[in-house]
Structures are given as C-alpha cells and as structure tokens.
Tab-separated table of C-alpha atoms and ligand atoms in Angstrom:
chain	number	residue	atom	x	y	z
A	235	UNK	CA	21.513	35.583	10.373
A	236	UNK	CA	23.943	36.372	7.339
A	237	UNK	CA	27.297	34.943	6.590
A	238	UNK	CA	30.304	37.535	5.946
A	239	UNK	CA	31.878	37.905	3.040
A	240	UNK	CA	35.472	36.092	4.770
A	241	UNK	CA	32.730	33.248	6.045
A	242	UNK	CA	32.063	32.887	2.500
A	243	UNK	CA	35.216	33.016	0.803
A	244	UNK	CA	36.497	30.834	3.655
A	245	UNK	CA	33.303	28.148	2.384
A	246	UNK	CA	33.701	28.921	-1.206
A	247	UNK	CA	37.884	28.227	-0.981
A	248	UNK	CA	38.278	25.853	1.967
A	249	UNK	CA	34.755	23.447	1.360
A	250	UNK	CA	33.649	23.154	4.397
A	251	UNK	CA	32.412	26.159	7.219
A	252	UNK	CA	31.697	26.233	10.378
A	253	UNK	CA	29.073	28.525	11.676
A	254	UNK	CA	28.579	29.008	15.874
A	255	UNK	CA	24.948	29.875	17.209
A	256	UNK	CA	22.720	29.147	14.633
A	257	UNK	CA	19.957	27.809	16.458
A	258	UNK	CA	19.091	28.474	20.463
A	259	UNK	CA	19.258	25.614	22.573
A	260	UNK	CA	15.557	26.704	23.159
A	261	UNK	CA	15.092	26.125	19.193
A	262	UNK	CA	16.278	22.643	19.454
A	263	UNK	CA	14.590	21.555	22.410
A	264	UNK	CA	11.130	20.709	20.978
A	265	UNK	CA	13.145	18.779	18.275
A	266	UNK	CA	14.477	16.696	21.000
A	267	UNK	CA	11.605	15.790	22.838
A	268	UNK	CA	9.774	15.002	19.563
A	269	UNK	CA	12.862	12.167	18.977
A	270	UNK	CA	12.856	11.454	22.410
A	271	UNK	CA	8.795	10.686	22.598
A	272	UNK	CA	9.297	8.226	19.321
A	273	UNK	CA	12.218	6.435	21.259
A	274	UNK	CA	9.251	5.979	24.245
A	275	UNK	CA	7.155	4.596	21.716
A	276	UNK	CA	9.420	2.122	19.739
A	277	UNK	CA	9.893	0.878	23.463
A	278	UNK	CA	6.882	1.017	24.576
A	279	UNK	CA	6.433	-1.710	21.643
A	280	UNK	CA	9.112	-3.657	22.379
A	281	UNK	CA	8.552	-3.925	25.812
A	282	UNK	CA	4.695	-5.369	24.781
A	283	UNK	CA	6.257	-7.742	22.585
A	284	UNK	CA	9.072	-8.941	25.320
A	285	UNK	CA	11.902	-7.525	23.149
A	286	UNK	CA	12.809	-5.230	25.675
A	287	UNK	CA	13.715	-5.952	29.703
A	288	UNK	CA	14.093	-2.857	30.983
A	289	UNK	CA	12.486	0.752	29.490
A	290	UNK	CA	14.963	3.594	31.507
A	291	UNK	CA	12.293	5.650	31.418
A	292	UNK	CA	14.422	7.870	34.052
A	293	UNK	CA	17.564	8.136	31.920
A	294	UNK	CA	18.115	11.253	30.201
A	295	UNK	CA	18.452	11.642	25.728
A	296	UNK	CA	22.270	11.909	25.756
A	297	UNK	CA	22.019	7.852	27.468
A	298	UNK	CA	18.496	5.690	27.220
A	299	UNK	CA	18.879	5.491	23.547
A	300	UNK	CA	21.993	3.754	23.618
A	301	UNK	CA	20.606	1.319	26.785
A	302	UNK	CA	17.614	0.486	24.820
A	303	UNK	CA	19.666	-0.464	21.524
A	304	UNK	CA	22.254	-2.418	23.541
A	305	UNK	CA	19.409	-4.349	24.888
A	306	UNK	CA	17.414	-4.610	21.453
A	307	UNK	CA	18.968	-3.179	18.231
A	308	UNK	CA	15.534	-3.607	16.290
A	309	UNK	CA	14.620	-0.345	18.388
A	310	UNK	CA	16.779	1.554	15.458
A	311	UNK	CA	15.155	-0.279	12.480
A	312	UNK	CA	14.253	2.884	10.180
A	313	UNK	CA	14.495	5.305	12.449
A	314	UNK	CA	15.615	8.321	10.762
A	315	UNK	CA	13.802	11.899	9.384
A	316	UNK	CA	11.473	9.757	6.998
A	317	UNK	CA	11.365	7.049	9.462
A	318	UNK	CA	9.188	9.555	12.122
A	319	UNK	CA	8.012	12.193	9.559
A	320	UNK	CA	7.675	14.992	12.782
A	321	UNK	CA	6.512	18.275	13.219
A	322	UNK	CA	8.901	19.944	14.810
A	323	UNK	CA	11.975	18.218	12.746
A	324	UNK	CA	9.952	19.652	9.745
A	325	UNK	CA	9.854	22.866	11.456
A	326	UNK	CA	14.186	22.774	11.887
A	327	UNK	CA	13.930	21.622	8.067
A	328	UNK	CA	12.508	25.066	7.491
A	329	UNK	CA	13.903	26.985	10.137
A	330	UNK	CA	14.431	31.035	9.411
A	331	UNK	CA	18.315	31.040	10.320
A	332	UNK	CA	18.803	28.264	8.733
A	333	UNK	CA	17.774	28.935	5.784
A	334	UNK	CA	19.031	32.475	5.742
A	335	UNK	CA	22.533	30.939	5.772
A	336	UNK	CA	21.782	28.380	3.099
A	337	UNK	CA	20.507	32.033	0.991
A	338	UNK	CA	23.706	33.005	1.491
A	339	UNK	CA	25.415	30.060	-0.896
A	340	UNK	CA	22.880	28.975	-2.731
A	341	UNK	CA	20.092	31.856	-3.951
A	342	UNK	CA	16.560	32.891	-2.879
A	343	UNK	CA	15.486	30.012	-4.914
A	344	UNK	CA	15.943	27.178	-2.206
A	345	UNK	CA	14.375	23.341	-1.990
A	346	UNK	CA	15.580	20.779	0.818
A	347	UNK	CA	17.107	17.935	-0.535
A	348	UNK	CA	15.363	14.361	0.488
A	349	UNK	CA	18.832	13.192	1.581
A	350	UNK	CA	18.923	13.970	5.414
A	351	UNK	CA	19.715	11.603	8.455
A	352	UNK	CA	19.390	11.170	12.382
A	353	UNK	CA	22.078	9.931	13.763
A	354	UNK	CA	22.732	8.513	17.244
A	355	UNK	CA	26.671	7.608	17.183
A	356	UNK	CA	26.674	5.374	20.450
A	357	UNK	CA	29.233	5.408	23.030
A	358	UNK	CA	31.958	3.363	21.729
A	359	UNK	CA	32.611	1.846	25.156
A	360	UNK	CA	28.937	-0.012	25.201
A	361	UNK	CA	28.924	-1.382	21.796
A	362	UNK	CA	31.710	-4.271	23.000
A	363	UNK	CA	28.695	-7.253	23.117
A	364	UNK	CA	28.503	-7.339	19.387
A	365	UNK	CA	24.779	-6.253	19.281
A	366	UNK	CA	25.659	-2.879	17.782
A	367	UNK	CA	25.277	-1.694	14.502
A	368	UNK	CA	28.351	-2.393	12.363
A	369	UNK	CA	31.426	0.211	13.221
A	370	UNK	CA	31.170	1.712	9.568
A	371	UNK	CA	27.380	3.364	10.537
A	372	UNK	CA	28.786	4.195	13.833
A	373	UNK	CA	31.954	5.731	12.393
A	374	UNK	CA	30.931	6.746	9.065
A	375	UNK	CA	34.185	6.059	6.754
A	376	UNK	CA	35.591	8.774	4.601
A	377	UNK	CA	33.576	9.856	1.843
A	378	UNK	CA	31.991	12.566	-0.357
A	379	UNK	CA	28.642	13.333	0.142
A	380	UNK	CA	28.183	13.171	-3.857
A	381	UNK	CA	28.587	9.408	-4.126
A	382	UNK	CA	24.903	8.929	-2.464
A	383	UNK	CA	23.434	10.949	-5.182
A	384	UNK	CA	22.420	9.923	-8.466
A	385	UNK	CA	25.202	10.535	-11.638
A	386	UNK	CA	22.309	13.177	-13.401
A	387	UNK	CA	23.101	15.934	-11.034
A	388	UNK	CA	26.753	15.808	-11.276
A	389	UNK	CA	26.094	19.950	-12.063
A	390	UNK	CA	23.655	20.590	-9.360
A	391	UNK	CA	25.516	22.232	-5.830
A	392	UNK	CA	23.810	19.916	-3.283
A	393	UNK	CA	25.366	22.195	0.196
A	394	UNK	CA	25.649	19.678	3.163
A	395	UNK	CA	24.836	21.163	7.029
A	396	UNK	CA	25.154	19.249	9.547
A	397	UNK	CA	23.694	19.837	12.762
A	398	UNK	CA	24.568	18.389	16.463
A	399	UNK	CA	22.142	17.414	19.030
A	400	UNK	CA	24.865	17.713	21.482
A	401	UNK	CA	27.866	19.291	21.619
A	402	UNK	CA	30.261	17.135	18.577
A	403	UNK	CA	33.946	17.256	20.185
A	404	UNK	CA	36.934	15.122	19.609
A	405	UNK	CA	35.414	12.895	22.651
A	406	UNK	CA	31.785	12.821	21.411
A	407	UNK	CA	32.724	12.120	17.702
A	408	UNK	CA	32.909	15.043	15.428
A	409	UNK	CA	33.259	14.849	11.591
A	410	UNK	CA	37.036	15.597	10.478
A	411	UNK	CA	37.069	16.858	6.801
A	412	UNK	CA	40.034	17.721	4.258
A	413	UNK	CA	40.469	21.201	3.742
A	414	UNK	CA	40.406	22.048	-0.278
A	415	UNK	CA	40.160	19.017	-1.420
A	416	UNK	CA	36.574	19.614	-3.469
A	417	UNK	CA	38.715	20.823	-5.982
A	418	UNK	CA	39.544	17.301	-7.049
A	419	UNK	CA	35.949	16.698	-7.921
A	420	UNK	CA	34.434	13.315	-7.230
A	421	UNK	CA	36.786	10.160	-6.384
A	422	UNK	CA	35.341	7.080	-6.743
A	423	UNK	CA	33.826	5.054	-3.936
A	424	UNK	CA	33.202	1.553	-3.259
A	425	UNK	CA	30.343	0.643	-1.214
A	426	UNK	CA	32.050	-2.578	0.655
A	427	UNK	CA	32.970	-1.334	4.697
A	428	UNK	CA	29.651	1.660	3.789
A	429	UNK	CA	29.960	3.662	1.503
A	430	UNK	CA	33.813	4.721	1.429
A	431	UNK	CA	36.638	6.934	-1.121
A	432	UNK	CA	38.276	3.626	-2.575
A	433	UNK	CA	41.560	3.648	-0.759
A	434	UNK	CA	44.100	3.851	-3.199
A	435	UNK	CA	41.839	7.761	-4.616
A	436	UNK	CA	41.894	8.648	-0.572
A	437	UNK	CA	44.232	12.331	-0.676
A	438	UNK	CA	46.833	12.468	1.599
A	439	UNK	CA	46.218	15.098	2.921
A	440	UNK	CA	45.624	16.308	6.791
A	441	UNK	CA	42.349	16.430	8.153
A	442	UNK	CA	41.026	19.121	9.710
A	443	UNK	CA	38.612	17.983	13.641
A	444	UNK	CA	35.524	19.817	12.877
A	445	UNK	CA	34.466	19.838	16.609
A	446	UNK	CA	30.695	21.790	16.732
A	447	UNK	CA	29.021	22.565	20.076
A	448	UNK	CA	25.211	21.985	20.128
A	449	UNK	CA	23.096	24.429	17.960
A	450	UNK	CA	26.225	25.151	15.161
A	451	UNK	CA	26.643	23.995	12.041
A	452	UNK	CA	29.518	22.323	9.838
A	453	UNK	CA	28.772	23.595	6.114
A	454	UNK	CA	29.647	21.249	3.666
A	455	UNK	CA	30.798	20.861	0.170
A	456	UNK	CA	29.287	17.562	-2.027
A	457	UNK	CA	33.272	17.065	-2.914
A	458	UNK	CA	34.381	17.907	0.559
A	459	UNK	CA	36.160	14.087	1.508
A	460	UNK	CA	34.616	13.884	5.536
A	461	UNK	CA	34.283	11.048	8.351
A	462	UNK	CA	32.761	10.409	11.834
A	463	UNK	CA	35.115	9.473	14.540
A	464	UNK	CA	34.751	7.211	17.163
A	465	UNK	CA	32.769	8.601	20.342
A	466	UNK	CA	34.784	7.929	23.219
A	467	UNK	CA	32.778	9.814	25.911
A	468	UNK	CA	29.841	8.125	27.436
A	469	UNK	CA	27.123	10.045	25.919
A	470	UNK	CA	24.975	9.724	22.458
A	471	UNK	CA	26.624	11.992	19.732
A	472	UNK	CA	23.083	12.767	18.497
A	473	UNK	CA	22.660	15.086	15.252
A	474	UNK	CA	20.857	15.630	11.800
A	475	UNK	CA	22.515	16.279	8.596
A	476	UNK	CA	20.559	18.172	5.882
A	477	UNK	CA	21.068	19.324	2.282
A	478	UNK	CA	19.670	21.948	0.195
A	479	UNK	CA	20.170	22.463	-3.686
A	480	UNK	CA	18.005	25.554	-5.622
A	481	UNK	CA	14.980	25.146	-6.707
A	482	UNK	CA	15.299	23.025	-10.344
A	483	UNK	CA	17.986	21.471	-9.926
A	484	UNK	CA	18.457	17.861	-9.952
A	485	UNK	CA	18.531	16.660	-6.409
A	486	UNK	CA	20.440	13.636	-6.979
A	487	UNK	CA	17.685	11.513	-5.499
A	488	UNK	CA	14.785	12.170	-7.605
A	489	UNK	CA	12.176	9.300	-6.402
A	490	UNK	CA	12.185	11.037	-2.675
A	491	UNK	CA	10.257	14.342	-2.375
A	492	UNK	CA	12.099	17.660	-2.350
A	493	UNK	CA	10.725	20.606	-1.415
A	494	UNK	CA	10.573	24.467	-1.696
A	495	UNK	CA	11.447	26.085	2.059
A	496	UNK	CA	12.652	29.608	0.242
A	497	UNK	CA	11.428	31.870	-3.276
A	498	UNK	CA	11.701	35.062	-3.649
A	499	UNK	CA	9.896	34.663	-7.091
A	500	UNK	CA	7.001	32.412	-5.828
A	501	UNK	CA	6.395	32.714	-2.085
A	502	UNK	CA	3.204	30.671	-2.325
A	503	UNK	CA	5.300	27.710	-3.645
A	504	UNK	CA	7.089	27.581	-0.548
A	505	UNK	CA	6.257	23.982	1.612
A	506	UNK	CA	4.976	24.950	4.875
A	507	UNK	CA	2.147	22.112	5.997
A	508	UNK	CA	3.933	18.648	7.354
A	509	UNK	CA	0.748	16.823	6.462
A	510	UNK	CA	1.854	17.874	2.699
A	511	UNK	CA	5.534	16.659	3.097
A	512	UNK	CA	5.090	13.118	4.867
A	513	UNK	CA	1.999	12.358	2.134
A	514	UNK	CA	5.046	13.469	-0.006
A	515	UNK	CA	7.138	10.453	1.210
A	516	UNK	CA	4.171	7.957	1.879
A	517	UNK	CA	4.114	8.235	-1.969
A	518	UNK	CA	7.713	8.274	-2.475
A	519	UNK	CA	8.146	4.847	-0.191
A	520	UNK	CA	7.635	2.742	-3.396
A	521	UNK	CA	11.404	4.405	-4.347
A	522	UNK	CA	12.706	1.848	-1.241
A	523	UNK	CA	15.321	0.005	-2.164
A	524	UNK	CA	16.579	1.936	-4.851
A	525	UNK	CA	20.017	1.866	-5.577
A	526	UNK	CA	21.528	4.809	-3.795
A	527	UNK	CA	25.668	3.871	-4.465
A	528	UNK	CA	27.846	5.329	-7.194
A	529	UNK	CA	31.195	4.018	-8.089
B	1835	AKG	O1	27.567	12.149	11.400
B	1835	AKG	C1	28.613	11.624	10.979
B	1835	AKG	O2	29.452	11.141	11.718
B	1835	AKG	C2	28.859	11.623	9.517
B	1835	AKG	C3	27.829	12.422	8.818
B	1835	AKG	C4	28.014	12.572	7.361
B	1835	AKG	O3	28.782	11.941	6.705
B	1835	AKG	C5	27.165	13.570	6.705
B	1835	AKG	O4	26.380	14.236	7.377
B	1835	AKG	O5	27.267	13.717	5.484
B	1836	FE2	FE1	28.647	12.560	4.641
C-alpha cells in the first residue's frame, strides 16, 4: 500500500492524513485477543486477591474493560505496549502496510520510535463514581506530540499514526486536530491538567473531527496541535498510537529502545524477534521515571 502524490502533499501541507483500510479487520483481530487475554489475566489476579467482585467473563472487548476498571482501577496500572510486551502487537509494530506508508514520508531507512500507547478511552457515562482515571487521560488535552520528546531531537521528523481498535467517531471519541498549524513549530506546554499547549500559545484556529473507522489511520505531524474528545457512546474507544523517525535520528526518548522495522541498505539490521525487543525494554526499565515533559 502506497500513498499518492495528493495524499502526500495533502500530509506534507495540511499535518495531519487520514488513510482508510490499512489493516483488515482480520489483521487486527489477533491484536485484540492478545489485549483481551492480558485483561483476563490482570483479573484473574484481582479476583485472587479480592480486588475484584465480579470478572464479566461473558462481556465482549468494546465493554468488560471498562466494568472491570469501574470496579477496580488498579486493573489499568501500566498497562500499555511496554506494559504487556506481546507478540502480535509487535507484529502490528512491524506490519508490511504499515510500514509501506510510513516509507512513503519518511525513507527506506525506518526505526519505531519507543513512544507508543494503548489506550482504552472509557465510556464517559460510567466514569460518574469518581473511580476513573482523571478526565485529562481520558480526554487527552490539546497538545503537540513534540512536547513528550526530549529538546535534542528538535530536527528529527518523529511521524505520529494512530490506530483505532474500534471505529473512532464523534460518539466514540476521535482526535480533532488543527489543520496547518505545524507551521508554527513547537508552542510551549505546561504539564499541570496532562500535558497541555499553555492556553494563552493555544491557535485559534478551527479544528478539524478526525473521525477513523477501525483498521485506518490518522497520520500525524510532531507540530500538528491534536486532542481526544469525550466518548459519549457506550463502548471502549480502544486504539494504539505509534511513531516512527529514520534510522539515526534522535528519537526524542533515547533511554527506551528503538528499533529498525525497514532498510533498504541493511536488511539484516531490521528487528524481527519479540524476545529481542522486550529484553530491549527489560533493560531500558531503569529509564522509569525519567522526566518525559518539556516546557
Ligand atoms: O487517543 C487520544 O485520544 C489521543 C492520542 C494522542 O494524543 C496521540 O496519539 O498522540
Ligand atoms: Fe498526541
């Protein structure tokens, strides 16, 4: 899968793309049962400790989540990519289209970036007992993904693509982003309410709803200001975000591992064992803690 040249120029003048049918449904499927089998086991644990009342075995990935964390929010405590280290999520890491489309911005000289999330945005409607994680992780607050990198790789293009679970709509919670406004280079954050454009540097300018059914992609600038909004419907807004930056460059988060998925100089330098990438992070967990804010 290639972009076109008007995809690109639309990218390259717009910061932000997005791109329909990049992975099958089929694609993503073993990615969800391999999340769905370390939700079984975080409350498997919980229930064997008495954390947890009730396990809704029976409920389906788009709603036990969110019953499990209403009932114990420690079920969420690191659980993200790093948190689970998986086969199959490194196998969407590396994924062919994927990474064809990333080719197309960035070179045939590609590494993944260390900075990559799972997110479950919870219904908004269940979150009313106060349990909940704060609302700025459920509604992520606008930002540029630059201010979670480190100052040293101000020059390196760090490409964001984020990737639903589900279908991201108005109702689930999408991401709306401003249109052109990467131009303006970074603004400065502050990291009080999470990480979040200071308000007085936020543009005034009209978002754009970046809705994304299930197995697209929203392409993203490290300028490009974005948020989450709120998930109304009564389904998890489940999805991954990745990054990518060529091979060299400074990833902006140098004590976590980054990786070669793509050379067309050096195929044999390419990643492609999982055991190698999470012995990668079991060394890099000493980097916890870090300070991952700039100003
Ligand atoms: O998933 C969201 O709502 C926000 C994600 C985000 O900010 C990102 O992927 O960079
Ligand atoms: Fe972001």
């Amino acid at each position: 899968m290639r972009l076109s040249l008007e995809q690109i120029i639309r990218y390259q003048t717009e910061g932000y793309l997005i791109v329909e049918n990049v992975c099958s449904h089929a694609e993503l499927q073993p990615v969800i049962e391999e999340i769905a089998s370390e939700i079984d086991k975080r409350a498997d644990r919980l229930f064997a400790e008495g954390k947890l009342a009730e396990l809704y075995k029976d409920e389906p990935f788009e709603r036990r989540y969110s019953l499990l964390h209403r009932q114990c929010p420690e079920i969420g405590r690191g659980f993200d990519i790093a948190g689970y280290l998986g086969d199959e999520i490194f196998k969407l890491l590396c994924n062919k289209n994927l990474i064809d489309l990333v080719e197309c911005l960035l070179g045939s000289e590609i590494s993944c970036n260390p900075i990559q999330h799972l997110r479950a945005k919870h219904p908004a409607r269940g979150s009313a007992d106060g349990s909940s994680a704060p609302d700025y992780f459920q509604n992520v607050p606008w930002h540029q993904d630059c201010a979670v990198t480190s100052e040293d790789s101000e020059a390196s293009e760090i490409i964001t693509f984020w990737m639903p679970l589900v279908d991201a709509t108005a109702e689930t919670g999408c991401m709306e982003v401003m249109p052109h406004v990467f131009k303006l280079g970074y603004l400065n954050h502050q990291a009080e309410g999470g990480t979040m454009i200071v308000p007085e540097k936020l543009p005034q300018v009209e978002p754009v709803l970046a809705e994304c059914p299930k197995g697209s992609l929203v392409i993203m600038n490290k300028y490009t200001p974005h948020r989450g909004i709120s998930n109304r419907s009564d389904i998890i807004r489940w999805s991954i975000d990745l990054r990518y930056h060529k091979t060299g460059a400074n990833s902006g988060r140098s004590f976590q591992p980054s990786f070669p998925v793509r050379s067309s100089s050096d195929t044999g330098s390419v990643l492609r064992d999982p055991d190698v990438w999470r012995t990668l992070w079991r060394e890099a967990a000493n980097g916890a803690g870090r300070k991952i804010h700039r100003v």
